[in-house]
Coordinates of C-alpha atoms in Angstrom, one line a residue:
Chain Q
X1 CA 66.1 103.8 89.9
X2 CA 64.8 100.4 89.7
X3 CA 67.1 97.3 90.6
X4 CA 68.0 95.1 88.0
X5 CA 68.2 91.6 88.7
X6 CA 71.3 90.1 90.5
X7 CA 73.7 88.8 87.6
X8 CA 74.8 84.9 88.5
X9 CA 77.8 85.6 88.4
X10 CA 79.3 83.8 91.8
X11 CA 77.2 80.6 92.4
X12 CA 77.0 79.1 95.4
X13 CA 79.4 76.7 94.9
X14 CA 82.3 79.5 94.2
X15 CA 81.1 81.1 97.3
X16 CA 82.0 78.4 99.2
X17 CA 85.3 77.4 97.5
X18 CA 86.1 81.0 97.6
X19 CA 85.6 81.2 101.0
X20 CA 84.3 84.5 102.8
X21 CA 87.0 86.1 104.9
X22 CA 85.6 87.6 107.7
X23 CA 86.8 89.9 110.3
X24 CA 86.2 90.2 114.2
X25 CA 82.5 91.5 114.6
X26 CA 82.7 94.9 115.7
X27 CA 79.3 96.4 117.4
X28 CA 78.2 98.2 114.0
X29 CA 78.8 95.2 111.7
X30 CA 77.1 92.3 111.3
X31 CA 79.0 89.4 112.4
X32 CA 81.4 88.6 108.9
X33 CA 81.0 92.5 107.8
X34 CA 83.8 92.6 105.5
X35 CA 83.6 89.4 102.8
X36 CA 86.0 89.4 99.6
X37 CA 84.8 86.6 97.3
X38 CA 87.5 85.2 94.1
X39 CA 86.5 83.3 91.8
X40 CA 89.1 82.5 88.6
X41 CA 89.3 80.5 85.7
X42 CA 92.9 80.1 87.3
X43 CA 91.6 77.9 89.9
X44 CA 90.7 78.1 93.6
X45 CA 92.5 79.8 97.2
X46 CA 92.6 80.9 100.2
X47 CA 92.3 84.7 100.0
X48 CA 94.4 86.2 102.8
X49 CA 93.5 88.8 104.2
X50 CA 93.9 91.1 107.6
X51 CA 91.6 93.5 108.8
X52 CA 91.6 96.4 110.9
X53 CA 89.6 97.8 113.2
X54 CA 90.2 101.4 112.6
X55 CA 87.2 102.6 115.0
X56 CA 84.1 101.2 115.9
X57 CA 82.6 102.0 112.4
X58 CA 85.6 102.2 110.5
X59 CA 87.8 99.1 109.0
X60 CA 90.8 98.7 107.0
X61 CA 91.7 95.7 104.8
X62 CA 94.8 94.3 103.5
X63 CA 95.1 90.9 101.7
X64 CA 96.1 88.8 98.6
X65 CA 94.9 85.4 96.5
X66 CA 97.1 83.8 94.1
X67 CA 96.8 80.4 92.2
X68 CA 98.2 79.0 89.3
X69 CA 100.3 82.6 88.2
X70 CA 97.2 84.3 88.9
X71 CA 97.1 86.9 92.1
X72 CA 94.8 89.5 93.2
X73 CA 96.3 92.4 96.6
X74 CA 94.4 94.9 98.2
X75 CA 95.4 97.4 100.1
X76 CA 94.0 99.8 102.2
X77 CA 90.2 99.2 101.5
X78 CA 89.0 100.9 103.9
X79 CA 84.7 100.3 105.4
X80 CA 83.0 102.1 107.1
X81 CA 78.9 101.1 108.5
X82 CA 77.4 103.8 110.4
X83 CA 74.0 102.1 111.4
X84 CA 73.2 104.8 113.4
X85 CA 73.1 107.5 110.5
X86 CA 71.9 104.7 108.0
X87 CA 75.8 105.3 106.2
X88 CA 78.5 103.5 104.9
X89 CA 81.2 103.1 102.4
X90 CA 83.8 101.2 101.1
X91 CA 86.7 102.7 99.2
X92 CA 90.5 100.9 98.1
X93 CA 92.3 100.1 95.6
X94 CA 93.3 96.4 94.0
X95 CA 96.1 95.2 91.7
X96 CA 95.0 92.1 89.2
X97 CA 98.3 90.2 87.8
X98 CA 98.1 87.2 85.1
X99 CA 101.5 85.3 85.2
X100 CA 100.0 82.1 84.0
X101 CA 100.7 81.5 80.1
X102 CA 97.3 82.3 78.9
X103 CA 94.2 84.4 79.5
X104 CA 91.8 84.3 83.2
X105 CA 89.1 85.2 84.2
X106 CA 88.4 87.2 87.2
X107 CA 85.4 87.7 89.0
X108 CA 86.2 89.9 92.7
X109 CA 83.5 91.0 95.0
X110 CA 84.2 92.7 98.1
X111 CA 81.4 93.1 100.4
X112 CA 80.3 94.9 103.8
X113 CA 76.8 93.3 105.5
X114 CA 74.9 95.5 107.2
X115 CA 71.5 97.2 106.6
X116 CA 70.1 101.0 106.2
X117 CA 66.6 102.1 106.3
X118 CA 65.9 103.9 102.7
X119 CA 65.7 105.9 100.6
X120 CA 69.1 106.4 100.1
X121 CA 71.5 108.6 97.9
X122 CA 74.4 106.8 96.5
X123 CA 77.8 107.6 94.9
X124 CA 80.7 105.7 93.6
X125 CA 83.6 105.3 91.0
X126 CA 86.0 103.6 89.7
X127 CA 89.3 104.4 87.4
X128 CA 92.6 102.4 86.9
X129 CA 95.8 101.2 84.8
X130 CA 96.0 98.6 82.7
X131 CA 99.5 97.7 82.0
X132 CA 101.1 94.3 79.9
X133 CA 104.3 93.0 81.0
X134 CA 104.4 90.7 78.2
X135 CA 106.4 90.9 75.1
X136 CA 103.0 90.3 73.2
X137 CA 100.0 92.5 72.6
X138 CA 98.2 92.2 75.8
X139 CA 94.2 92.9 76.0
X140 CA 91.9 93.8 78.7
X141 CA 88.6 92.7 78.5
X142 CA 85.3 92.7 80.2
X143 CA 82.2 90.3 79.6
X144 CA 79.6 92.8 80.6
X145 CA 79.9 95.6 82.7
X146 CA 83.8 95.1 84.3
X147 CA 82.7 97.6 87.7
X148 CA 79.4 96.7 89.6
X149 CA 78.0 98.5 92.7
X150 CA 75.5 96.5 94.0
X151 CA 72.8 96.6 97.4
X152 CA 71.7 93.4 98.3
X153 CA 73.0 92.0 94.6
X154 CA 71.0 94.2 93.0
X155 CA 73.2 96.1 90.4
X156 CA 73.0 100.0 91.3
X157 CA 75.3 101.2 88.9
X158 CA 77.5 99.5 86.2
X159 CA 80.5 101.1 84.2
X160 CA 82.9 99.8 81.6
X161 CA 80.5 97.2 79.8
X162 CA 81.9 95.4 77.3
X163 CA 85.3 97.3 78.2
X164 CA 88.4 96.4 75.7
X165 CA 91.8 97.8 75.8
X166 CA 94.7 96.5 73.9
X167 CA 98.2 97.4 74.6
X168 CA 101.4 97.2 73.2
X169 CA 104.8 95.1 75.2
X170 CA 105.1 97.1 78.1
X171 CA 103.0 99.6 77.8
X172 CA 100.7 101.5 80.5
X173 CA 97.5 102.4 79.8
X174 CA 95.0 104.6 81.5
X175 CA 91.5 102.8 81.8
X176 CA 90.2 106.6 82.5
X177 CA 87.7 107.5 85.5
X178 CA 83.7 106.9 85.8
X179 CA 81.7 108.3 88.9
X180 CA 77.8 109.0 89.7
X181 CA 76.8 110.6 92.8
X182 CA 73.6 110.9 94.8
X183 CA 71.0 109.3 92.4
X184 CA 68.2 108.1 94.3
X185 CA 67.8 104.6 95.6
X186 CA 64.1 103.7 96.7
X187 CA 64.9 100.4 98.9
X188 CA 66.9 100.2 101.7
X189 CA 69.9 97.6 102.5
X190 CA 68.8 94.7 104.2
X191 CA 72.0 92.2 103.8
X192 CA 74.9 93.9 102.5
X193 CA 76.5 96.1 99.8
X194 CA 79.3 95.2 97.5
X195 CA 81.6 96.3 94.6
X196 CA 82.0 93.3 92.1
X197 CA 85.4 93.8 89.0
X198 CA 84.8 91.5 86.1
X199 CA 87.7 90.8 84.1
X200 CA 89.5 89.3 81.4
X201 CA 93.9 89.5 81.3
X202 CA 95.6 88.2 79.0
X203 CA 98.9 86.6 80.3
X204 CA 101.6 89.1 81.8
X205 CA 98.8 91.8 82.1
X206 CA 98.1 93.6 85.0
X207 CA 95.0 95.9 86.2
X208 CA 94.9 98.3 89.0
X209 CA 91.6 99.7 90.0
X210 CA 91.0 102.0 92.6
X211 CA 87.4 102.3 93.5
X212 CA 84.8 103.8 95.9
X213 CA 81.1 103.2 96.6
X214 CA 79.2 105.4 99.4
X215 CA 75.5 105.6 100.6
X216 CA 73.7 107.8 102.9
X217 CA 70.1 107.7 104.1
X218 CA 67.7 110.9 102.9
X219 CA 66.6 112.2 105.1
X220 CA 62.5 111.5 105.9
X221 CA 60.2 114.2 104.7
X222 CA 59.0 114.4 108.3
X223 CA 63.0 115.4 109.6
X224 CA 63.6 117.8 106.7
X225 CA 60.1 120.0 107.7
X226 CA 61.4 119.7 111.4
X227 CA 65.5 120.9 110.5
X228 CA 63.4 123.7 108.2
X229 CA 61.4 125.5 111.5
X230 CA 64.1 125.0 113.8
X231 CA 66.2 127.1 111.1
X232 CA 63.5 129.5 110.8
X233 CA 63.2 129.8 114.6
X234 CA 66.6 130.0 115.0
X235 CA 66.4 133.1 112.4
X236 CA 63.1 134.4 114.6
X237 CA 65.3 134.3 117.5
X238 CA 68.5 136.1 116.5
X239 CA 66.4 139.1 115.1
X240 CA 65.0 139.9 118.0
Chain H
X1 CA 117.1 102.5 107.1
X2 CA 120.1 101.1 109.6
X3 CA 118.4 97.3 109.1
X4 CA 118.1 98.5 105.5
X5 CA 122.2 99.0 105.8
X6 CA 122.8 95.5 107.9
X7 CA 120.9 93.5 105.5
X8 CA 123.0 94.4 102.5
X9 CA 125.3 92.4 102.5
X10 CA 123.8 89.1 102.6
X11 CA 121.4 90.7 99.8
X12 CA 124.0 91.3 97.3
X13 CA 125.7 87.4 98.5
X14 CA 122.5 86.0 97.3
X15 CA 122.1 88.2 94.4
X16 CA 125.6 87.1 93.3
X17 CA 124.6 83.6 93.5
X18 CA 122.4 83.7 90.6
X19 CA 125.5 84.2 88.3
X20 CA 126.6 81.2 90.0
X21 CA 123.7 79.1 88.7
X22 CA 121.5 79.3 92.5
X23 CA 118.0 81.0 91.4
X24 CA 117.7 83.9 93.8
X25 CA 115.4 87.3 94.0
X26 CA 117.7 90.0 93.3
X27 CA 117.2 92.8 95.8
X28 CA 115.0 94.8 94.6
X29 CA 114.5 97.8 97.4
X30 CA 112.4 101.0 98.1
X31 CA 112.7 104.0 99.9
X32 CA 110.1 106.0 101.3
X33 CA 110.1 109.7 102.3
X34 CA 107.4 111.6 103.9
X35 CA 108.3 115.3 104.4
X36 CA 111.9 114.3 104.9
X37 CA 111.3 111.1 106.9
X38 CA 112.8 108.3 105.2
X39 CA 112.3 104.6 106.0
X40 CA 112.4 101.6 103.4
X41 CA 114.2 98.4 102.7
X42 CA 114.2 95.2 100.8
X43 CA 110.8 94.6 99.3
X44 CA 111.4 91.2 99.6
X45 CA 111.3 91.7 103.3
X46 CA 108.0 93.7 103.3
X47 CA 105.9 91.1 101.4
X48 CA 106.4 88.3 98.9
X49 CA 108.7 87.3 95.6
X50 CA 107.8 84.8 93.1
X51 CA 109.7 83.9 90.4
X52 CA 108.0 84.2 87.1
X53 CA 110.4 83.2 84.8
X54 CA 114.2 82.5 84.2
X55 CA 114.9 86.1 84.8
X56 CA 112.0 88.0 86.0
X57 CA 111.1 88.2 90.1
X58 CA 107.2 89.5 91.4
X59 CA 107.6 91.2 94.1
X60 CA 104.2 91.9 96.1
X61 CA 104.1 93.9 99.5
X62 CA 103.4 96.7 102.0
X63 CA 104.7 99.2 104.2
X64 CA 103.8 101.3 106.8
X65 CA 105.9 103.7 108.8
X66 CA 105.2 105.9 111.4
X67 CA 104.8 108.6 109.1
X68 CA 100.5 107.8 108.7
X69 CA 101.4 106.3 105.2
X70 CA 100.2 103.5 103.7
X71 CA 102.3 101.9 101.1
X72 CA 101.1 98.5 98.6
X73 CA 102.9 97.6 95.8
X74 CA 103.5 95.0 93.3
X75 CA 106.3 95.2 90.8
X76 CA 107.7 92.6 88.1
X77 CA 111.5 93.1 87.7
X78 CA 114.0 91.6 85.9
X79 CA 117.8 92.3 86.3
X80 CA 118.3 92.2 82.6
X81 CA 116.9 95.1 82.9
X82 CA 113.0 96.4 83.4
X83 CA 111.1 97.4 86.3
X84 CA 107.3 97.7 86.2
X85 CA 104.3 97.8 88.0
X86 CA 101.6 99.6 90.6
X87 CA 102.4 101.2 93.8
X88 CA 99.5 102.7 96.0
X89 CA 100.2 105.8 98.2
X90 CA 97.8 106.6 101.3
X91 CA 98.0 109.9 103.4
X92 CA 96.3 109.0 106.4
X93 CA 97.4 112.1 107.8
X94 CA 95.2 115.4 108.0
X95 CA 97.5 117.3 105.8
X96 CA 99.0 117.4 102.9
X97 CA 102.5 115.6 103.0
X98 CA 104.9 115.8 100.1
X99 CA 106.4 112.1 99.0
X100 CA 109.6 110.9 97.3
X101 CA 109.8 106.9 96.8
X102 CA 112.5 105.6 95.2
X103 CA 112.3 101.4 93.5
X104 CA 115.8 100.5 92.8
X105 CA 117.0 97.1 90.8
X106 CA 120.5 95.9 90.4
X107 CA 120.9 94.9 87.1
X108 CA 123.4 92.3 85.8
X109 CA 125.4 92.2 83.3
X110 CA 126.3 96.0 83.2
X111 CA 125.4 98.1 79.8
X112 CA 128.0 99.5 78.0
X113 CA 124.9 101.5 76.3
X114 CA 121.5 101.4 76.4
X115 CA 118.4 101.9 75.0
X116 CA 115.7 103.4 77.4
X117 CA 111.7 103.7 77.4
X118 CA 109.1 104.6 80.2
X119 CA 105.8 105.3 80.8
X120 CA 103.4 106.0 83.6
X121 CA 99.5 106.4 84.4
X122 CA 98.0 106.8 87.4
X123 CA 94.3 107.2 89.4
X124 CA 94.1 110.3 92.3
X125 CA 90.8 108.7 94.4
X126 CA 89.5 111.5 97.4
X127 CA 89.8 108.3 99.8
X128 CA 87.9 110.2 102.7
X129 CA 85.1 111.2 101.0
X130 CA 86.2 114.8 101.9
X131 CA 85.1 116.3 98.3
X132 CA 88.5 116.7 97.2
X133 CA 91.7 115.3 96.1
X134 CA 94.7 116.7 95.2
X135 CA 98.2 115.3 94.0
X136 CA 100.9 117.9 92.4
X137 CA 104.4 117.6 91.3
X138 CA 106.8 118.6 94.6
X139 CA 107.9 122.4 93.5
X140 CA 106.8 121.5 89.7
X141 CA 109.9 118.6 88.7
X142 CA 109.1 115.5 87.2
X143 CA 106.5 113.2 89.0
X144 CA 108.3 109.8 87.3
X145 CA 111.7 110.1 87.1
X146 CA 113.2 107.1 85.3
X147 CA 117.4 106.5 87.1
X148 CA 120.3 105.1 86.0
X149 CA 123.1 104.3 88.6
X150 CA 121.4 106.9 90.9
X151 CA 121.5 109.1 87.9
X152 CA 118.5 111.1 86.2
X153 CA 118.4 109.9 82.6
X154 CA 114.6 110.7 81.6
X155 CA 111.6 112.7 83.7
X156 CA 107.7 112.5 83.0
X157 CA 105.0 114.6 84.4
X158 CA 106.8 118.0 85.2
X159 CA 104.4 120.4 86.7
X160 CA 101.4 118.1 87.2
X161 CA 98.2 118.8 88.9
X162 CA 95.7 116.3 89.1
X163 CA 92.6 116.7 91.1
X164 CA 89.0 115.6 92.3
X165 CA 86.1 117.4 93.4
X166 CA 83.3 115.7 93.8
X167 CA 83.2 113.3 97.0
X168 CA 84.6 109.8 96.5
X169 CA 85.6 110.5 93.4
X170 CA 88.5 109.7 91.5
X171 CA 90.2 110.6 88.4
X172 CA 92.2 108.6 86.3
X173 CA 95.4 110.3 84.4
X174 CA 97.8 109.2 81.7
X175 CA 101.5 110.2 82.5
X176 CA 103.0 110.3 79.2
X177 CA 106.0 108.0 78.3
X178 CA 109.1 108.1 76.2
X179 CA 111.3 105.7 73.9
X180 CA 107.8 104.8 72.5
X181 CA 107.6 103.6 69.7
X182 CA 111.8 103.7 69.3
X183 CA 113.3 103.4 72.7
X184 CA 115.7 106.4 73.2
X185 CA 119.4 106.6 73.7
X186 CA 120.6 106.4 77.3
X187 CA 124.0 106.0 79.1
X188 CA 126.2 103.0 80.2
X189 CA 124.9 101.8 83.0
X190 CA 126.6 99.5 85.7
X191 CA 125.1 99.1 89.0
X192 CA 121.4 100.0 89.1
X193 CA 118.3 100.9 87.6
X194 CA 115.4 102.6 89.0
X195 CA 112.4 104.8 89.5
X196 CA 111.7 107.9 91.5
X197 CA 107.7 109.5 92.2
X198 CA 107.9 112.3 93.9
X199 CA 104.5 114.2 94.8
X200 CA 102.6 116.1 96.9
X201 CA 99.6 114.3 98.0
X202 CA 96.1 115.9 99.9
X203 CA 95.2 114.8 103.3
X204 CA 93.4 111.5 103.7
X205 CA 94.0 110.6 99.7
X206 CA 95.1 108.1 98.2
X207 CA 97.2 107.8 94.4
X208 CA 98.2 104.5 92.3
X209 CA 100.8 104.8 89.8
X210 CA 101.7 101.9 87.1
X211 CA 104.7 102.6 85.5
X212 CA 107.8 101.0 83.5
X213 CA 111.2 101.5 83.1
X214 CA 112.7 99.2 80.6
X215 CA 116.6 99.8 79.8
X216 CA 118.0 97.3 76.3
X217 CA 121.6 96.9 75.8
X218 CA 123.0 98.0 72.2
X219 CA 124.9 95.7 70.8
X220 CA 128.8 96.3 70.4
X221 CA 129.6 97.0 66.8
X222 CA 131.6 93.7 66.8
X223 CA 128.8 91.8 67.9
X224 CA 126.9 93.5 65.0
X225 CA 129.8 92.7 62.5
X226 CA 129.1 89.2 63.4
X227 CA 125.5 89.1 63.2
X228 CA 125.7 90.6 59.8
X229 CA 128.0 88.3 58.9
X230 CA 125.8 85.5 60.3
X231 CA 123.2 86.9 58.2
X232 CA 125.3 86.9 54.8
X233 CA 126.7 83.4 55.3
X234 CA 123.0 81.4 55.9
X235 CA 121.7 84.1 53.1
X236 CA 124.5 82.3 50.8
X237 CA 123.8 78.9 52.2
X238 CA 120.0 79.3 51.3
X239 CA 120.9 79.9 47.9
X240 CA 122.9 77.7 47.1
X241 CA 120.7 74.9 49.0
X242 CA 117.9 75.8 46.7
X243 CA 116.1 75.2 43.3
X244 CA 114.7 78.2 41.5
X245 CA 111.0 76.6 39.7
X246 CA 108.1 78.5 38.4
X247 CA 106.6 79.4 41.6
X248 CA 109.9 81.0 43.3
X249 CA 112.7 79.7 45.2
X250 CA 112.1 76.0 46.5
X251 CA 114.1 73.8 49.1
X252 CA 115.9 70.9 47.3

């Protein structure tokens, strides 16, 4: 799989308004492990947002933004950075809510910075709710792919481009469920891997998404022919 | 729960004090139970309320008791009546734990009869990466169960089984609705409305519902004898106040 160019979608200027919110360095992170960068057509906050050490490889975040009737909560998104088996993930689930009286933008990138020697196997998805609170038609819209998994901004998988759903005063609607697992990725991480949501609501909408994005070093050719003869030794052995 | 009990009081004070012009969250509550062990409260004191509009609170929030469950929500309610939005269930645990959580509202004024509609979807996510998730109806009832007064008046997703099996997967499900299009016929109702989920969730999983429970008054036959009225006296106003020309009634 070859990297497609990083997509502009966070300049640098957002990234600093947005501010990174890091957590206390733990030994496998690298220090500000856990970033979650907003950027909204809404205007600009403070994300809040609490994290917790769960292990020395493990973390769990909790948090919210709001501005100007729009907010963004997530709960439980749980990281994990194994450096030591070239590992991680990140998995959780947010909750997107336009109150203001007219459509925003949202652009939400949640990040882990680390690094893992490749080639890796990765695996991810992403499925969710769409629901409008309004007593209009309400639409959710994407302008390009609305779910990015990305290594070092590099876009590793996309799903829902060019997503619309429309939906009627109060009604739920199921955004249904896309997942990949273990295609190959040639390069390893050097700086960090992130899930990026790229959405349009219309006013009262909401979006849940609940999302997960994992990768795992492959093992070298060298390892596999060694885990191969101690197996067959092993085999040797017990026969006799 | 007996914080939950002491709290009440003042709750319903301020609740009342809406009526008496005072803008105030109404108090909108959960419960929680994990295999039988309950906790819950005021959502308002597990998080945030905004007010949105003349009528309608935002409610955002979580909860975790000592049962190794995570619990997020945020809900948009309005006493009028409705009750919608996402709640996200954890099991941290390293079994399966079955879950009833209730979201209760307080409506004002009371219904003499109502028209009802619901819906709910959801996403089942194998949160540990374990190769497998797995949420179920508890003994096969109704996943969504849409109250009235404490009262059952409408169930969704009876017998469901929703799962995942590949690792750190997740599947997304639609729970079905009713009164949609036409809301359905539903009881008086005077205190409260609500929703129940009740579930059985695998070990180490996570599961988001969205969901609404919207509950209209019917009018009283009198106050549809005056509407119609109404309707026939500026229906007999507009004709007399207008000129009939080639191209159709016209304003004079």
């Amino acid at each position: 799989m070859t990297p497609s160019p990083p997509t502009a979608l966070v300049t640098k200027a957002s990234l600093l308004a947005g501010l990174l919110v890091c957590g206390p360095a733990l030994g496998a992170f690298d220090p500000g492990g856990f970033t979650i960068v907003i950027v909204s057509t809404a205007g600009n906050a403070t994300p809040t947002n609490t994290v917790t050490p769960i292990s020395n490889t493990l973390w769990s975040a909790t948090g919210g933004w709001s501005t100007g009737g729009a907010s963004v909560s997530w709960t439980n998104n749980t990281q994990g950075w194994n450096p030591a088996t070239n590992s991680g993930f990140t998995n959780g689930n947010f909750v997107v809510r336009n109150e203001s009286a007219s459509a925003q933008d949202y652009s939400i990138t949640i990040g882990m910075m680390g690094s893992a020697a490749g080639p890796l196997t990765v695996s991810g998805s992403v499925g969710g709710q769409f629901l409008n609170t309004s007593f209009g038609l309400g639409s959710l819209t994407s302008v390009g792919p609305l779910w990015e998994a990305r290594a070092d901004n590099n876009v590793v998988r996309s799903e829902l481009n060019n997503a619309l759903f429309v939906a009627q005063p109060f009604q739920v609607m199921s955004l249904g469920d896309f997942g990949f697992d273990n295609p190959f990725y040639e390069v390893s991480v050097t700086g960090s891997v992130s899930l990026r949501f790229s959405v349009r609501l219309s006013a009262g909408g909401e979006a849940s998404f609940t999302s997960t994005f994992a990768f795992q070093a492959v093992p070298a050719p060298g390892a596999v022919a060694l885990i191969a003869l101690a197996g067959a030794f092993g085999r040797r052995r017990r026969r006799r | 729960m007996k914080c939950f009990c002491s709290i009440s009081a003042s709750a319903s004070l301020l609740f009342a004090s809406s009526a008496l012009g005072t803008v105030s969250a109404p108090p909108f509550s959960f419960s929680l139970a994990a295999d039988g062990i309950a906790g819950g409260g005021y959502a308002a004191d597990f998080g945030s309320v905004v007010q949105t509009a003349p009528t309608e609170w935002l409610f955002q929030g979580s909860y975790q008791g000592n049962t190794g469950t995570r619990l997020a929500w945020i809900y948009l309610v309005d006493p009028d009546p409705f009750v919608t939005g996402t709640f996200t269930v954890t099991n941290e645990t390293s079994a399966s734990r079955d879950y009833v959580l209730d979201f209760s509202l307080p409506i004002s004024p009371p219904l003499a009869a109502s028209l009802l509609s619901g819906q709910v979807s959801g996403t089942l996510t194998d949160s540990n990466g374990s190769g497998s998730a797995l949420m179920t109806s508890t003994n096969g009832g109704f996943v969504y169960s849409a109250l009235a007064d404490d009262s059952f008046v409408q169930g969704l997703m009876a017998n469901a089984f929703q799962q995942v099996t590949s690792a750190s997967g997740t599947t997304s499900f639609s729970g079905g609705a009713f009164g949609f299009p036409e809301p359905v016929p539903g009881p008086a109702i005077n205190s409260t409305i609500g929703i129940r989920f009740a579930f059985t969730l695998s070990a180490g999983d996570s599961v988001s519902f969205s969901s609404v429970f919207v509950a209209n008054p019917i009018p009283a036959p009198s106050v549809l004898i005056v509407c119609g009225l109404l309707g026939l006296g500026s229906r007999k106003r507009g004709t007399d106040g207008a000129t009939r020309t080639d191209s159709g009634l016209k304003r004079s």
